[in-house]
Coordinates of C-alpha atoms in Angstrom, one line a residue:
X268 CA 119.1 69.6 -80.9
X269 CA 118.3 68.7 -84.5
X270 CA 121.4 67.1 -85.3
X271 CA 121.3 65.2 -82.1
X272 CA 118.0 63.4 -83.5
X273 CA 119.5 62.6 -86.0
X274 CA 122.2 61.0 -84.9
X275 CA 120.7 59.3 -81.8
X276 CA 117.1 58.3 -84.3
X277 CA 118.2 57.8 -87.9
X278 CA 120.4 54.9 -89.7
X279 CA 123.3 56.4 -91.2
X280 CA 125.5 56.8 -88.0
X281 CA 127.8 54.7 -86.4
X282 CA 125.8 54.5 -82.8
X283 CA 124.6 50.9 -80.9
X284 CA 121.3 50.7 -78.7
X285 CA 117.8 52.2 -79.7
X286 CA 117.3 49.9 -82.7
X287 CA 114.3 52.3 -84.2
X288 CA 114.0 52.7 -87.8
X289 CA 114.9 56.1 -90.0
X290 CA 112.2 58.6 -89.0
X291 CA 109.8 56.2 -87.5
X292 CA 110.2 58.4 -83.7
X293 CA 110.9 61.6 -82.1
X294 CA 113.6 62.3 -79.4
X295 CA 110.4 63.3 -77.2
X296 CA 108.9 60.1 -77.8
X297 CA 111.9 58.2 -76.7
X298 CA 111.8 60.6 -73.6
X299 CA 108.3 60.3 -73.2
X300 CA 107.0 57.0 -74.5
X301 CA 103.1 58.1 -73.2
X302 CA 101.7 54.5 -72.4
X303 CA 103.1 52.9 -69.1
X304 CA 105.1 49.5 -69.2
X305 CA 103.6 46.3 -68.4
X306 CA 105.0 46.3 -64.2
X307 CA 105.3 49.9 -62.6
X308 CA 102.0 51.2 -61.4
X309 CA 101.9 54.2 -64.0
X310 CA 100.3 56.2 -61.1
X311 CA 103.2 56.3 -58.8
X312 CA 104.3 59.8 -60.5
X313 CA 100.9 60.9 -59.4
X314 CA 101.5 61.0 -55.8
X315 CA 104.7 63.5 -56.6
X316 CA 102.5 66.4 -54.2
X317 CA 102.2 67.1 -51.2
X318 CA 104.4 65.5 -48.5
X319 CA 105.7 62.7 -50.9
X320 CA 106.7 66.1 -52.9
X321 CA 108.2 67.8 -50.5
X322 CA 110.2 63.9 -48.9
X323 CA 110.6 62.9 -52.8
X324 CA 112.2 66.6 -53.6
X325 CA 114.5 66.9 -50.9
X326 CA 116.2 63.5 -51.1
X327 CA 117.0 63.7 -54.5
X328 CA 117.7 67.4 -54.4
X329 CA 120.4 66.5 -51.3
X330 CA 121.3 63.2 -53.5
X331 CA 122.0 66.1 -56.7
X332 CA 123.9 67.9 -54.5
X333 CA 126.4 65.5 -53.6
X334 CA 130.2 66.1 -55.2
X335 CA 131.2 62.8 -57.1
X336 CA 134.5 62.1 -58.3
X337 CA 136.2 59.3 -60.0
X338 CA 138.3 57.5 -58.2
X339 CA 141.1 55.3 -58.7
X340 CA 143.4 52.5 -57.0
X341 CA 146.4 52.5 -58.8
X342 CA 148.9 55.3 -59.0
X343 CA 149.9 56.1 -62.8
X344 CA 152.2 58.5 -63.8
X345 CA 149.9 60.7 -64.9
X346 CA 149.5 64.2 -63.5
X347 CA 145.9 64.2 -63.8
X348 CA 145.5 61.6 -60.7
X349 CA 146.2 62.8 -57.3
X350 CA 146.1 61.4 -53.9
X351 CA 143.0 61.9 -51.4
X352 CA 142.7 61.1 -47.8
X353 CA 138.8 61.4 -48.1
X354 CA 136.9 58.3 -46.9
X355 CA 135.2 56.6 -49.9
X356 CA 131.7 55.6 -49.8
X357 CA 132.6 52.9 -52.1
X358 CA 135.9 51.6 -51.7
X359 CA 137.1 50.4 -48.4
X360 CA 139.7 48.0 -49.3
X361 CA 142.4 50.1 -50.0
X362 CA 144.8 52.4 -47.5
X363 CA 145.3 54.8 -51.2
X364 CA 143.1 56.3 -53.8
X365 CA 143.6 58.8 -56.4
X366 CA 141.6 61.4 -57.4
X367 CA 140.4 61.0 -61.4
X368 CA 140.8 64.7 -62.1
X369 CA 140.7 64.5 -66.1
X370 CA 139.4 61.1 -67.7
X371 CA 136.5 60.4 -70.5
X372 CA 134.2 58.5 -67.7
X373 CA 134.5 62.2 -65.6
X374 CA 133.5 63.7 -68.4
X375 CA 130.7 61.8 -69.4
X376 CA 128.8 61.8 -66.1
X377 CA 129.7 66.4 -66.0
X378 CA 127.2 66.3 -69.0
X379 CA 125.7 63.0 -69.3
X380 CA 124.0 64.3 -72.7
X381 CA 122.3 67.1 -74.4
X382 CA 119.7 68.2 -72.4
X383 CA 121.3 67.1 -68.8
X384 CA 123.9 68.5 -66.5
X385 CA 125.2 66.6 -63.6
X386 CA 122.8 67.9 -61.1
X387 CA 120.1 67.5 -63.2
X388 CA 120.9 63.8 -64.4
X389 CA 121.6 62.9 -60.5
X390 CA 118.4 64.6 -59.5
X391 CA 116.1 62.6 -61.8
X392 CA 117.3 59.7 -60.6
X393 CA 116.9 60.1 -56.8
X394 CA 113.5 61.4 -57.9
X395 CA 112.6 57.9 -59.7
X396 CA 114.1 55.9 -56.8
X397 CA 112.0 57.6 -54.3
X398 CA 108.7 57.7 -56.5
X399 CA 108.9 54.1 -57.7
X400 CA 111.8 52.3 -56.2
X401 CA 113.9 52.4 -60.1
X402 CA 116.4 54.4 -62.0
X403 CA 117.1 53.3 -65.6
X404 CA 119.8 54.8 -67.1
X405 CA 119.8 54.0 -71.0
X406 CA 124.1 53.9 -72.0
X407 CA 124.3 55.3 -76.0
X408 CA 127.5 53.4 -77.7
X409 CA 129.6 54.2 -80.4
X410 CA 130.5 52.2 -83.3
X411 CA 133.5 50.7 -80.9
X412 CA 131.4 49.9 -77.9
X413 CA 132.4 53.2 -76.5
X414 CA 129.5 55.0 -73.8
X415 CA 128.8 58.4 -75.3
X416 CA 125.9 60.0 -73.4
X417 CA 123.7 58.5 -70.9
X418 CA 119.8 59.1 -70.9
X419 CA 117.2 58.4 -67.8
X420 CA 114.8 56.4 -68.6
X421 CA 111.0 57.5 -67.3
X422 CA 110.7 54.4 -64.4
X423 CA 107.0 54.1 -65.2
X424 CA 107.0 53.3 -68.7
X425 CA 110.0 50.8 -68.2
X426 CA 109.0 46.8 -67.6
X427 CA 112.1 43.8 -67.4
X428 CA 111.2 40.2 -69.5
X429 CA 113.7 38.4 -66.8
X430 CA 114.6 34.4 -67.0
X431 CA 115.1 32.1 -63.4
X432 CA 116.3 35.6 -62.1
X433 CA 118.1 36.9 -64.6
X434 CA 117.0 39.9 -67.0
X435 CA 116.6 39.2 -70.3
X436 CA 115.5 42.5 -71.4
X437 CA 114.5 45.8 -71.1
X438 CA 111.4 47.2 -72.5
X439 CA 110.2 50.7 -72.6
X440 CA 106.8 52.0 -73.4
X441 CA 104.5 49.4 -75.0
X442 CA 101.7 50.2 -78.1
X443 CA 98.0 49.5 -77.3
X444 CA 98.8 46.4 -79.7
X445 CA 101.2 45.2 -76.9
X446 CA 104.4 45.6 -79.2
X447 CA 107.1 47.7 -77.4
X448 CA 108.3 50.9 -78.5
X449 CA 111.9 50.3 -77.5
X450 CA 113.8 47.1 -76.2
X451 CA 117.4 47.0 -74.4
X452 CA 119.8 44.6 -74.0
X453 CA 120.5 44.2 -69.6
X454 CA 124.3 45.9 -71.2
X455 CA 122.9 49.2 -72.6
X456 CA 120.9 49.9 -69.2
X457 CA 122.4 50.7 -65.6
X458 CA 119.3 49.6 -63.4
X459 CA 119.8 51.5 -60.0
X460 CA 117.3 49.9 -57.2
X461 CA 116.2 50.0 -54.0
X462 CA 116.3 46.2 -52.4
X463 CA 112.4 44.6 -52.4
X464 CA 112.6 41.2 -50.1
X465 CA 109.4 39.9 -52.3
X466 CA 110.8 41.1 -56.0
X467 CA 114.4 40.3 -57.5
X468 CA 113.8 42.3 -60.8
X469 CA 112.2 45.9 -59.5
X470 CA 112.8 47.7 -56.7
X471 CA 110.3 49.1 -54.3
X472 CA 109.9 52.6 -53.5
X473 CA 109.3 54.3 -50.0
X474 CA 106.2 55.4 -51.4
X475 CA 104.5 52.0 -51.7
X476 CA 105.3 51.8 -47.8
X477 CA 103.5 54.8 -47.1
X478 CA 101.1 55.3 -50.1
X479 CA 98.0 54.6 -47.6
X480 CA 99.2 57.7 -45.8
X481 CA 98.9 60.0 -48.7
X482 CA 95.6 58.7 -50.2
X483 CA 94.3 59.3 -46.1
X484 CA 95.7 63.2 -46.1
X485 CA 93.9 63.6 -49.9
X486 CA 90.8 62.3 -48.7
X487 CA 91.4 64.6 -45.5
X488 CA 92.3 67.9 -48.0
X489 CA 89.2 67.0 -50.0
X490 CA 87.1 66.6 -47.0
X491 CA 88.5 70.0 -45.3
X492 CA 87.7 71.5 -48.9
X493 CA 84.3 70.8 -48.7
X494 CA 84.0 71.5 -45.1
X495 CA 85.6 75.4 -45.4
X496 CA 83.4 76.0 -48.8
X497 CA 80.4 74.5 -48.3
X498 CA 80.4 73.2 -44.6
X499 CA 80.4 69.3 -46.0
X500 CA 77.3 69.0 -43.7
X501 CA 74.4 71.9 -42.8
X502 CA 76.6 74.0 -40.1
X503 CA 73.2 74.4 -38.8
X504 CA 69.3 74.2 -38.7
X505 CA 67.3 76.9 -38.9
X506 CA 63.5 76.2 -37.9
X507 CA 59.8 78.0 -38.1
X508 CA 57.9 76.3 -34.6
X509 CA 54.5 77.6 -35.9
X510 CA 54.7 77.2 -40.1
X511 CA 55.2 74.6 -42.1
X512 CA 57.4 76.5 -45.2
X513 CA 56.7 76.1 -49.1
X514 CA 59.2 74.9 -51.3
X515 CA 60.1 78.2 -52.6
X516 CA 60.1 80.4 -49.5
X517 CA 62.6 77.4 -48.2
X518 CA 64.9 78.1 -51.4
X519 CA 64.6 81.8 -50.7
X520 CA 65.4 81.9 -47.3
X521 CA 68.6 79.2 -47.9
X522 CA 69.7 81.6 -50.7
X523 CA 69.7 85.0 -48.6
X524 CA 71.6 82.7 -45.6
X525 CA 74.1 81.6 -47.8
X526 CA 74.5 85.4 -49.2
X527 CA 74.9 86.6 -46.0
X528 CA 77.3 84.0 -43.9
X529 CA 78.6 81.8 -46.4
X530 CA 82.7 81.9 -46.5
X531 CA 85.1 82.4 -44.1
X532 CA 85.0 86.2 -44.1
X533 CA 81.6 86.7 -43.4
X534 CA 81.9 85.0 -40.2
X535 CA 80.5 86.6 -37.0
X536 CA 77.9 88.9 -38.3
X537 CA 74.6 89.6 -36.5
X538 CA 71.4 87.5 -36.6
X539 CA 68.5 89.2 -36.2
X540 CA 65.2 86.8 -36.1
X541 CA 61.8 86.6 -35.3
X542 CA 60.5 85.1 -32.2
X543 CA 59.2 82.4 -33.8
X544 CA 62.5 81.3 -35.6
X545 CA 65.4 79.7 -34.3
X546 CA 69.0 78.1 -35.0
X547 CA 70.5 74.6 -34.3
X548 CA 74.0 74.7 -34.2
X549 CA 75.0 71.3 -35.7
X550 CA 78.9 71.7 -36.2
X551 CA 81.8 69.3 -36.7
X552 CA 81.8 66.0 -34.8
X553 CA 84.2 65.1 -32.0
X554 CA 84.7 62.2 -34.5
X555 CA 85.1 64.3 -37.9
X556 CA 88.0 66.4 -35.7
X557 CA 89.4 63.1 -34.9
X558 CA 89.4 62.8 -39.1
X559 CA 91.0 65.6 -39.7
X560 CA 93.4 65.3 -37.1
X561 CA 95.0 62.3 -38.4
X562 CA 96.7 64.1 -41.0
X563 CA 99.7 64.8 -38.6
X564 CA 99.9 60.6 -37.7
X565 CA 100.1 60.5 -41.6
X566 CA 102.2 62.8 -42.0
X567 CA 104.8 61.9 -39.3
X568 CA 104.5 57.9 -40.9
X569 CA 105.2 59.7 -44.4
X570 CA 108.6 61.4 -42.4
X571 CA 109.6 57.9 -41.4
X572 CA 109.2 55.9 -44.6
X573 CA 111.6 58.7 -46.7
X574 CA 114.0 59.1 -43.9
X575 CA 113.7 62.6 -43.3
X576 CA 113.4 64.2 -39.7
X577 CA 110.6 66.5 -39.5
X578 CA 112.7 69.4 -38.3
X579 CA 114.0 69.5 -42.1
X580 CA 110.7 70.3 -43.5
X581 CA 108.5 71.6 -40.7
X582 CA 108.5 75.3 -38.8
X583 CA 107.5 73.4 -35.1
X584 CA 109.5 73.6 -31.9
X585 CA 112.6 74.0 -34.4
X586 CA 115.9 75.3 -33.0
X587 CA 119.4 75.4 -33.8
X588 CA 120.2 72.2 -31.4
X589 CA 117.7 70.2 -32.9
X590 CA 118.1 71.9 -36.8
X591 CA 122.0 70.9 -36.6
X592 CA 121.3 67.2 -35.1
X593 CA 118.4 66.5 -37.7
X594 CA 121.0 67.3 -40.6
X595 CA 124.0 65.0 -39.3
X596 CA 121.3 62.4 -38.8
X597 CA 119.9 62.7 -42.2
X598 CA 123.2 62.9 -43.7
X599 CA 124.5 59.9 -42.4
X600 CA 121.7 57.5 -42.3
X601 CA 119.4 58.7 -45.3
X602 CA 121.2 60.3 -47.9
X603 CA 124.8 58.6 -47.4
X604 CA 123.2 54.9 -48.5
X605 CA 121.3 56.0 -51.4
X606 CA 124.3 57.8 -52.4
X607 CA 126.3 54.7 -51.6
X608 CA 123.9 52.8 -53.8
X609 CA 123.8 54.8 -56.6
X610 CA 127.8 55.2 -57.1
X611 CA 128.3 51.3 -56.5
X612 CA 125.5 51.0 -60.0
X613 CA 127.5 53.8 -61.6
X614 CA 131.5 51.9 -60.8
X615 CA 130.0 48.8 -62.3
X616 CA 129.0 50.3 -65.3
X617 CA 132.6 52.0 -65.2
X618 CA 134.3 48.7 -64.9
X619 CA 132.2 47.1 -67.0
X620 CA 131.7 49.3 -70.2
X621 CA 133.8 52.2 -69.1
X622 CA 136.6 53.6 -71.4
X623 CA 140.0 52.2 -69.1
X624 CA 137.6 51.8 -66.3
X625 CA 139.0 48.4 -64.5
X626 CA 140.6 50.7 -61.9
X627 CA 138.1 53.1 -62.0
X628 CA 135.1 53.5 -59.2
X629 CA 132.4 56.2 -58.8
X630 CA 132.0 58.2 -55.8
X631 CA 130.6 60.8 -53.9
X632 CA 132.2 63.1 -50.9
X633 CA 130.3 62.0 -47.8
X634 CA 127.7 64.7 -47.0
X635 CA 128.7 66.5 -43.8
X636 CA 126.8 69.2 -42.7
X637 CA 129.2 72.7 -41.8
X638 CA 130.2 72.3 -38.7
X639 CA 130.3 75.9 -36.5
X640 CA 133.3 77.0 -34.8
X641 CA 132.3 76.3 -31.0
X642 CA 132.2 72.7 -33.0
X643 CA 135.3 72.4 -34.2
X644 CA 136.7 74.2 -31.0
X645 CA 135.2 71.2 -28.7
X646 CA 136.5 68.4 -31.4
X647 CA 140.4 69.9 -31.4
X648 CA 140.6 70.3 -27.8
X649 CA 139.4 66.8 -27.2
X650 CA 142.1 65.7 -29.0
X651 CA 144.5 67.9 -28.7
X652 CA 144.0 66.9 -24.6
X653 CA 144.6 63.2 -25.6
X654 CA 147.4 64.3 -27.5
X655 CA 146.4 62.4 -30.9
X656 CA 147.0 65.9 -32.6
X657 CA 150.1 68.1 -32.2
X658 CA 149.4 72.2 -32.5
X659 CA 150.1 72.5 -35.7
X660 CA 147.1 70.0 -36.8
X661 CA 145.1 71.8 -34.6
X662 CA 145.4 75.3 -36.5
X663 CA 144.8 73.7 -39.4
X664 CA 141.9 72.2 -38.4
X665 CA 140.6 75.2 -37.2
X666 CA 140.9 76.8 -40.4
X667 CA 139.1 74.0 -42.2

């Protein structure tokens, strides 16, 4: 780790990008600038709990989980290339493609840089794109324009200077002074987004679609908090018909009350009174229920803007019909086009900057979900009775 900062944060090596002088930062710095850029709300990271936790974490844990591979349209002689029938999320122009099995760029993105592996590197940035709508991935160059590691880029502390459209630079973390820590050319940073119809520069996140949902479940938590510690409200009025009581027996009594049937567990013990005395049940409102109700609308809205069906993260009326539909569903219509966006921002940068990368695209293996035998079974005999496969397909399908 040492050496690496000194090679990535000191003069005397032949590397392109962070322009920072001799000593003058830390690798933790770059990593962690500490004061937020001049666009991204530098809360949005805040709201990484709860249900956006849980939505945010499994999309980019799925997205991580994906098997890329470098593709390529042209057959060399090579042996390292081989030919795949798989479908490409990327490519669809060609009836051929062959499987990169050995190349610089495949290497690169199976350990972007020191501290990353590939599932690591790809889960950072489906975390950023679902938190704040941005991955920034900062490319480190050699001394011959060469990419050498890759580094995400914390999406909070990043802000664009951009001209009629097109970005002039990238800036990351700014100084109370407004100076910026560190500035990047549009060629040294792969800017993966999710498409905003009001904004050309920044993405937009599924958050900010369903932020108001969160900030209503807080408020609920906080309210139900209060409500199971201290009731929120009195639960109840206890009242003297023939005494008006002094300050301090009032105190007293409250005290011993609160000794005795404060929390949950001491619920249901025996009251014992004097005729004289009696007890107002005040409770919770139809209209406070109503309040905490709504955390399952919010919720469900929460669900909808990250894609996810509720069977995925939820224990109600789940079963294997509905489990095993939920996951093709997800598969094909939330985590298949973010994967699909990420590897077209990844072949670009191949093509662009890549070492031999004209011919070269990124890609993942569409995500299928396992299908179980009485599956396959049903999908061979359909076509085996239309006679689009012969037996021997069959079998091996069957094995598959």
């Amino acid at each position: 780790m040492i050496q690496f900062i000194k090679k990535i944060f000191t003069s005397d090596v032949e590397t392109k990008g962070i322009s920072t002088p001799s000593n003058s930062s830390s690798f933790w710095e770059f990593l962690k600038p500490g004061v937020s850029g001049a666009y991204n709300d530098s809360n949005s990271t805040e709201y990484y709990r709860s249900y956006i936790y849980s939505c945010a974490k499994l999309n980019a844990q799925s997205i991580a989980n994906g098997k890329f591979k470098i593709l390529s349209d042209i057959k060399p002689k090579a042996s390292k290339f081989k030919s795949i029938n798989q479908k490409s999320l990327v490519v669809n122009n060609f009836d051929e493609l062959f499987d990169v099995t050995d190349h610089p760029v495949l290497n690169l993105f199976r350990k972007p840089n020191e501290i990353d592996t590939a599932y690591s590197f790809l889960f950072k940035i489906g975390t950023y794109l679902e938190l704040t709508g941005d991955a920034y991935v900062y490319i480190v160059k050699d001394s011959q324009n060469i990419p050498i590691k890759l580094y995400i880029l914390q999406s909070q502390y990043v802000s664009i200077d951009s001209l009629g459209g097109d970005v002039q630079k990238y800036h990351y973390g700014a100084s109370m002074n407004g100076t910026y820590q560190y500035s990047f050319n549009p060629d040294e940073i792969i800017h993966i987004k999710y498409f905003d119809p009001q904004d050309a520069i920044y993405g937009i996140s599924p958050l900010a679609a369903c932020a108001q949902s969160q900030d209503l479940i807080n408020a609920m938590n906080v309210y139900e908090t209060a409500l199971n510690k201290n009731l929120g409200i009195p639960a109840g009025i206890l009242k003297y018909a023939d005494k008006t009581i002094k300050t301090e027996d009032r105190e007293l009594i409250e005290k011993k009350w609160q000794n005795k049937f404060a929390s949950v567990g001491r619920a249901g013990k025996l009251l014992v009174t004097d005729a004289n005395v009696s007890y107002e049940n005040i409770g919770v409102t139809s209209r406070e229920m109503q309040f905490l109700d709504g955390r399952k609308w919010s919720r469900e809205e929460i669900f909808a803007c990250y894609g996810i069906p509720q069977a995925l993260v939820l224990n109600e009326s789940v079963n294997r019909a509905n489990m095993d539909t939920s996951i093709d569903i997800y598969n094909q219509y939330t985590i298949a086009p973010k994967m699909k966006l990420i590897a077209e921002g990844f072949t670009s940068f191949i093509q662009q900057y890549g070492i031999n990368g004209k011919n070269l695209y990124f890609d993942f293996v569409t995500p299928q979900r396992e299908k179980t035998h009485e599956e396959k079974l049903a999908n061979v005999s359909f076509l085996l009775d239309r006679n689009l496969i012969d037996n021997e397909t069959a079998l091996d399908m069957l094995k598959e």
